[in-house]
Amino acid sequence: MLAGSAFVVSAQSNAPSSPAPGQAPAANPPATATPGPQAPVQAKVAMCIGCHGIPGYQATFPEVHKVPMIAGQNAKYIAASLAAYAKGDRKHPTMRGIALPLGDKDIAEISEYYAGLAPVEPVPATVEAPADVKKLLDKGACASCHGANFSKPIDGTYPKIAGQHADYLYVALKSYQIQGKPYHGRSNAVMAGQVKQFTHAELKTLAQYLASLPSELRTVPQSRFR
């Protein structure tokens, strides 16, 4: 779900300075601008920003793929994912190193911060899939857990997957087929049971369709150095 970076930023105040006498005040930032995290959350998400705050940033393990968009993701899912990396149910050396030092409060604050970056307008409830893709979706019963248009999971610990990067989804789906490797793979009985019935080509087709859907997920560009 997540990928990290070894960069840490220091917290600074974002309070604007007062204009000099006779000087016009600075123009307000655009309404679409997203403020950066405030201290102390800023320090906690610094590692996340190093990868997840860079549009199009790519990881190289276990193969080259874009890191997932986590802004707008369910808070409970982010928290569950971090816990799974720390426990080893999700095997990823970088993410395990990032997740292990985090306490429950850290995880809760990081998760709530990213969940709070969801767009205001929800995505459409239904998007018709092509017949060949619908057959695969029905075979995997994907909507039964991930919900309407794959953006309304039935449980907060399940992810929104509509609009997520196709290459990330493909790598994530394949990882549930991997068992017994020390540094690669994901342990989840439900997902393992579902993906084992698909070929890699079919998983790629599913990933490409899901990535094409309207999404509540996004990457919020932020600097690691403030």
mmCIF file of C-alpha atoms in Angstrom:
data_model
loop_
_atom_site.group_PDB
_atom_site.id
_atom_site.type_symbol
_atom_site.label_atom_id
_atom_site.label_comp_id
_atom_site.label_asym_id
_atom_site.label_seq_id
_atom_site.Cartn_x
_atom_site.Cartn_y
_atom_site.Cartn_z
ATOM 1 C CA MET A 1 0.000 0.000 0.000
ATOM 2 C CA LEU A 2 2.593 2.456 1.046
ATOM 3 C CA ALA A 3 6.216 3.136 0.154
ATOM 4 C CA GLY A 4 8.625 5.267 2.094
ATOM 5 C CA SER A 5 11.646 7.518 1.907
ATOM 6 C CA ALA A 6 14.456 8.259 4.309
ATOM 7 C CA PHE A 7 13.983 12.008 4.226
ATOM 8 C CA VAL A 8 12.737 13.846 7.312
ATOM 9 C CA VAL A 9 11.587 17.439 7.368
ATOM 10 C CA SER A 10 11.578 19.853 10.254
ATOM 11 C CA ALA A 11 8.403 21.601 11.327
ATOM 12 C CA GLN A 12 8.059 25.285 10.650
ATOM 13 C CA SER A 13 5.328 27.792 11.261
ATOM 14 C CA ASN A 14 3.313 28.690 8.191
ATOM 15 C CA ALA A 15 1.954 31.925 9.650
ATOM 16 C CA PRO A 16 2.140 34.775 7.126
ATOM 17 C CA SER A 17 4.144 37.877 7.953
ATOM 18 C CA SER A 18 2.392 41.252 8.183
ATOM 19 C CA PRO A 19 2.855 43.637 5.217
ATOM 20 C CA ALA A 20 4.983 46.738 5.654
ATOM 21 C CA PRO A 21 3.103 50.044 6.167
ATOM 22 C CA GLY A 22 1.625 51.216 2.881
ATOM 23 C CA GLN A 23 2.289 47.864 1.218
ATOM 24 C CA ALA A 24 -0.612 45.887 -0.199
ATOM 25 C CA PRO A 25 -1.146 42.490 1.439
ATOM 26 C CA ALA A 26 -0.011 39.462 -0.531
ATOM 27 C CA ALA A 27 -2.602 37.751 -2.665
ATOM 28 C CA ASN A 28 -4.328 34.753 -1.114
ATOM 29 C CA PRO A 29 -3.267 31.323 -2.421
ATOM 30 C CA PRO A 30 -5.569 29.659 -4.956
ATOM 31 C CA ALA A 31 -8.645 28.015 -3.493
ATOM 32 C CA THR A 32 -7.440 24.652 -4.786
ATOM 33 C CA ALA A 33 -4.151 24.810 -2.885
ATOM 34 C CA THR A 34 -3.768 22.094 -0.268
ATOM 35 C CA PRO A 35 -2.040 23.152 2.947
ATOM 36 C CA GLY A 36 0.794 21.010 4.170
ATOM 37 C CA PRO A 37 0.564 19.051 7.397
ATOM 38 C CA GLN A 38 0.911 21.007 10.600
ATOM 39 C CA ALA A 39 3.323 20.119 13.392
ATOM 40 C CA PRO A 40 3.458 17.627 15.035
ATOM 41 C CA VAL A 41 1.780 15.662 12.227
ATOM 42 C CA GLN A 42 4.246 17.186 9.763
ATOM 43 C CA ALA A 43 7.164 15.319 11.291
ATOM 44 C CA LYS A 44 5.217 12.056 11.302
ATOM 45 C CA VAL A 45 4.262 12.181 7.625
ATOM 46 C CA ALA A 46 7.686 13.375 6.467
ATOM 47 C CA MET A 47 8.743 9.854 5.522
ATOM 48 C CA CYS A 48 5.489 9.378 3.602
ATOM 49 C CA ILE A 49 5.842 12.640 1.668
ATOM 50 C CA GLY A 50 9.241 11.521 0.378
ATOM 51 C CA CYS A 51 7.471 9.055 -1.945
ATOM 52 C CA HIS A 52 3.708 9.549 -1.732
ATOM 53 C CA GLY A 53 3.950 13.325 -2.089
ATOM 54 C CA ILE A 54 5.699 13.171 -5.463
ATOM 55 C CA PRO A 55 3.401 12.699 -8.496
ATOM 56 C CA GLY A 56 4.459 9.696 -10.551
ATOM 57 C CA TYR A 57 7.146 8.582 -8.075
ATOM 58 C CA GLN A 58 8.245 5.016 -8.781
ATOM 59 C CA ALA A 59 9.448 2.266 -6.491
ATOM 60 C CA THR A 60 11.782 -0.442 -7.743
ATOM 61 C CA PHE A 61 10.853 -3.317 -5.408
ATOM 62 C CA PRO A 62 9.776 -5.969 -6.222
ATOM 63 C CA GLU A 63 9.576 -4.412 -9.707
ATOM 64 C CA VAL A 64 9.300 -0.878 -11.044
ATOM 65 C CA HIS A 65 5.866 0.604 -10.354
ATOM 66 C CA LYS A 66 4.324 3.844 -9.152
ATOM 67 C CA VAL A 67 3.829 4.100 -5.413
ATOM 68 C CA PRO A 68 0.143 4.097 -4.485
ATOM 69 C CA MET A 69 -1.925 7.214 -4.087
ATOM 70 C CA ILE A 70 -2.904 7.381 -0.423
ATOM 71 C CA ALA A 71 -4.431 10.861 -0.138
ATOM 72 C CA GLY A 72 -8.160 10.227 0.194
ATOM 73 C CA GLN A 73 -7.736 6.566 1.162
ATOM 74 C CA ASN A 74 -9.685 5.117 4.099
ATOM 75 C CA ALA A 75 -7.992 5.871 7.414
ATOM 76 C CA LYS A 76 -8.686 2.389 8.776
ATOM 77 C CA TYR A 77 -7.154 0.825 5.679
ATOM 78 C CA ILE A 78 -3.987 2.913 5.948
ATOM 79 C CA ALA A 79 -3.714 1.994 9.626
ATOM 80 C CA ALA A 80 -4.287 -1.701 8.912
ATOM 81 C CA SER A 81 -1.691 -1.637 6.137
ATOM 82 C CA LEU A 82 0.962 -0.049 8.346
ATOM 83 C CA ALA A 83 0.223 -2.621 11.042
ATOM 84 C CA ALA A 84 0.534 -5.422 8.473
ATOM 85 C CA TYR A 85 3.926 -4.129 7.324
ATOM 86 C CA ALA A 86 5.133 -3.935 10.929
ATOM 87 C CA LYS A 87 3.863 -7.430 11.701
ATOM 88 C CA GLY A 88 5.242 -8.929 8.505
ATOM 89 C CA ASP A 89 1.915 -9.923 6.949
ATOM 90 C CA ARG A 90 2.918 -7.579 4.146
ATOM 91 C CA LYS A 91 6.519 -8.168 3.213
ATOM 92 C CA HIS A 92 8.343 -5.066 2.007
ATOM 93 C CA PRO A 93 11.724 -4.152 3.533
ATOM 94 C CA THR A 94 11.335 -0.374 3.169
ATOM 95 C CA MET A 95 7.798 -0.231 4.494
ATOM 96 C CA ARG A 96 8.577 -2.580 7.360
ATOM 97 C CA GLY A 97 11.423 -0.291 8.415
ATOM 98 C CA ILE A 98 9.087 2.702 8.342
ATOM 99 C CA ALA A 99 6.155 1.014 10.085
ATOM 100 C CA LEU A 100 8.013 -0.718 12.929
ATOM 101 C CA PRO A 101 8.876 2.418 14.966
ATOM 102 C CA LEU A 102 5.357 3.843 14.733
ATOM 103 C CA GLY A 103 3.135 3.719 17.786
ATOM 104 C CA ASP A 104 -0.646 3.443 17.693
ATOM 105 C CA LYS A 105 -1.034 7.216 18.050
ATOM 106 C CA ASP A 106 1.429 7.850 15.224
ATOM 107 C CA ILE A 107 -0.416 5.468 12.918
ATOM 108 C CA ALA A 108 -3.791 6.980 13.789
ATOM 109 C CA GLU A 109 -2.615 10.540 13.105
ATOM 110 C CA ILE A 110 -0.902 9.636 9.829
ATOM 111 C CA SER A 111 -3.952 7.691 8.660
ATOM 112 C CA GLU A 112 -6.414 10.448 9.544
ATOM 113 C CA TYR A 113 -4.236 13.057 7.858
ATOM 114 C CA TYR A 114 -4.172 11.249 4.524
ATOM 115 C CA ALA A 115 -7.847 10.279 4.703
ATOM 116 C CA GLY A 116 -8.639 13.961 5.203
ATOM 117 C CA LEU A 117 -7.133 14.833 1.819
ATOM 118 C CA ALA A 118 -10.032 13.256 -0.086
ATOM 119 C CA PRO A 119 -11.733 15.471 -2.687
ATOM 120 C CA VAL A 120 -14.964 17.125 -1.614
ATOM 121 C CA GLU A 121 -17.065 15.720 -4.454
ATOM 122 C CA PRO A 122 -17.587 11.920 -4.390
ATOM 123 C CA VAL A 123 -17.073 9.888 -7.543
ATOM 124 C CA PRO A 124 -20.053 8.529 -9.522
ATOM 125 C CA ALA A 125 -21.644 5.456 -7.966
ATOM 126 C CA THR A 126 -21.620 3.269 -11.067
ATOM 127 C CA VAL A 127 -19.451 2.864 -14.145
ATOM 128 C CA GLU A 128 -20.312 0.091 -16.594
ATOM 129 C CA ALA A 129 -17.452 -2.327 -17.253
ATOM 130 C CA PRO A 130 -16.857 -3.927 -20.667
ATOM 131 C CA ALA A 131 -18.263 -7.453 -20.897
ATOM 132 C CA ASP A 132 -14.884 -9.204 -20.736
ATOM 133 C CA VAL A 133 -13.807 -7.171 -17.713
ATOM 134 C CA LYS A 134 -17.173 -7.608 -15.994
ATOM 135 C CA LYS A 135 -16.724 -11.359 -16.256
ATOM 136 C CA LEU A 136 -13.416 -11.103 -14.388
ATOM 137 C CA LEU A 137 -14.854 -8.709 -11.797
ATOM 138 C CA ASP A 138 -17.759 -11.067 -11.143
ATOM 139 C CA LYS A 139 -15.411 -14.046 -10.947
ATOM 140 C CA GLY A 140 -13.395 -12.299 -8.267
ATOM 141 C CA ALA A 141 -16.463 -10.824 -6.538
ATOM 142 C CA CYS A 142 -14.487 -7.567 -6.363
ATOM 143 C CA ALA A 143 -17.449 -5.232 -5.799
ATOM 144 C CA SER A 144 -18.745 -7.340 -2.906
ATOM 145 C CA CYS A 145 -15.915 -5.966 -0.750
ATOM 146 C CA HIS A 146 -14.694 -2.839 -2.544
ATOM 147 C CA GLY A 147 -18.192 -1.474 -3.048
ATOM 148 C CA ALA A 148 -19.964 0.810 -5.492
ATOM 149 C CA ASN A 149 -17.619 1.838 -8.286
ATOM 150 C CA PHE A 150 -14.803 0.381 -6.162
ATOM 151 C CA SER A 151 -14.654 3.580 -4.089
ATOM 152 C CA LYS A 152 -17.083 2.582 -1.317
ATOM 153 C CA PRO A 153 -15.659 -0.477 0.477
ATOM 154 C CA ILE A 154 -18.048 -2.310 2.774
ATOM 155 C CA ASP A 155 -15.462 -2.137 5.565
ATOM 156 C CA GLY A 156 -13.111 0.715 6.399
ATOM 157 C CA THR A 157 -10.149 -1.649 6.526
ATOM 158 C CA TYR A 158 -10.639 -2.424 2.816
ATOM 159 C CA PRO A 159 -9.108 -0.016 0.291
ATOM 160 C CA LYS A 160 -10.636 2.232 -2.301
ATOM 161 C CA ILE A 161 -9.144 0.934 -5.530
ATOM 162 C CA ALA A 162 -10.887 2.947 -8.269
ATOM 163 C CA GLY A 163 -8.406 5.184 -10.063
ATOM 164 C CA GLN A 164 -5.382 3.731 -8.290
ATOM 165 C CA HIS A 165 -2.238 3.376 -10.424
ATOM 166 C CA ALA A 166 -2.570 0.335 -12.695
ATOM 167 C CA ASP A 167 1.014 -0.819 -12.241
ATOM 168 C CA TYR A 168 0.706 -0.632 -8.456
ATOM 169 C CA LEU A 169 -2.580 -2.574 -8.484
ATOM 170 C CA TYR A 170 -1.005 -5.234 -10.687
ATOM 171 C CA VAL A 171 2.001 -5.653 -8.386
ATOM 172 C CA ALA A 172 -0.250 -5.681 -5.309
ATOM 173 C CA LEU A 173 -2.583 -8.316 -6.755
ATOM 174 C CA LYS A 174 0.316 -10.553 -7.772
ATOM 175 C CA SER A 175 1.812 -10.251 -4.291
ATOM 176 C CA TYR A 176 -1.149 -12.167 -2.838
ATOM 177 C CA GLN A 177 -0.177 -15.125 -5.036
ATOM 178 C CA ILE A 178 3.288 -15.273 -3.474
ATOM 179 C CA GLN A 179 3.793 -17.530 -0.477
ATOM 180 C CA GLY A 180 6.869 -18.401 1.563
ATOM 181 C CA LYS A 181 9.232 -15.666 0.398
ATOM 182 C CA PRO A 182 10.950 -13.722 3.209
ATOM 183 C CA TYR A 183 10.903 -10.257 1.616
ATOM 184 C CA HIS A 184 8.020 -10.314 -0.848
ATOM 185 C CA GLY A 185 4.341 -11.211 -0.669
ATOM 186 C CA ARG A 186 1.181 -10.436 1.255
ATOM 187 C CA SER A 187 -0.702 -12.662 3.676
ATOM 188 C CA ASN A 188 -4.477 -12.248 3.458
ATOM 189 C CA ALA A 189 -6.689 -15.312 3.293
ATOM 190 C CA VAL A 190 -9.517 -13.633 1.384
ATOM 191 C CA MET A 191 -7.327 -11.973 -1.233
ATOM 192 C CA ALA A 192 -5.107 -15.036 -1.635
ATOM 193 C CA GLY A 193 -8.180 -17.132 -2.341
ATOM 194 C CA GLN A 194 -9.456 -14.670 -4.919
ATOM 195 C CA VAL A 195 -6.299 -13.953 -6.915
ATOM 196 C CA LYS A 196 -5.163 -17.566 -7.235
ATOM 197 C CA GLN A 197 -7.872 -18.153 -9.846
ATOM 198 C CA PHE A 198 -6.466 -15.487 -12.196
ATOM 199 C CA THR A 199 -3.542 -15.471 -14.600
ATOM 200 C CA HIS A 200 -1.132 -12.540 -14.568
ATOM 201 C CA ALA A 201 -2.646 -11.329 -17.830
ATOM 202 C CA GLU A 202 -6.103 -11.294 -16.228
ATOM 203 C CA LEU A 203 -4.802 -9.465 -13.173
ATOM 204 C CA LYS A 204 -3.279 -6.849 -15.455
ATOM 205 C CA THR A 205 -6.617 -6.442 -17.255
ATOM 206 C CA LEU A 206 -8.375 -5.923 -13.925
ATOM 207 C CA ALA A 207 -5.750 -3.434 -12.785
ATOM 208 C CA GLN A 208 -5.987 -1.415 -15.986
ATOM 209 C CA TYR A 209 -9.777 -1.219 -15.788
ATOM 210 C CA LEU A 210 -9.813 -0.205 -12.129
ATOM 211 C CA ALA A 211 -7.188 2.452 -12.799
ATOM 212 C CA SER A 212 -9.398 3.964 -15.507
ATOM 213 C CA LEU A 213 -12.270 4.706 -13.115
ATOM 214 C CA PRO A 214 -13.042 8.072 -11.495
ATOM 215 C CA SER A 215 -11.222 8.203 -8.184
ATOM 216 C CA GLU A 216 -11.277 9.671 -4.712
ATOM 217 C CA LEU A 217 -7.550 8.952 -4.505
ATOM 218 C CA ARG A 218 -4.891 11.435 -5.483
ATOM 219 C CA THR A 219 -1.319 12.525 -4.943
ATOM 220 C CA VAL A 220 -0.991 15.820 -3.083
ATOM 221 C CA PRO A 221 2.365 17.345 -4.076
ATOM 222 C CA GLN A 222 4.298 18.407 -0.995
ATOM 223 C CA SER A 223 7.891 19.306 -0.290
ATOM 224 C CA ARG A 224 9.941 17.227 2.107
ATOM 225 C CA PHE A 225 11.870 20.353 3.016
ATOM 226 C CA ARG A 226 9.880 23.067 4.805
#
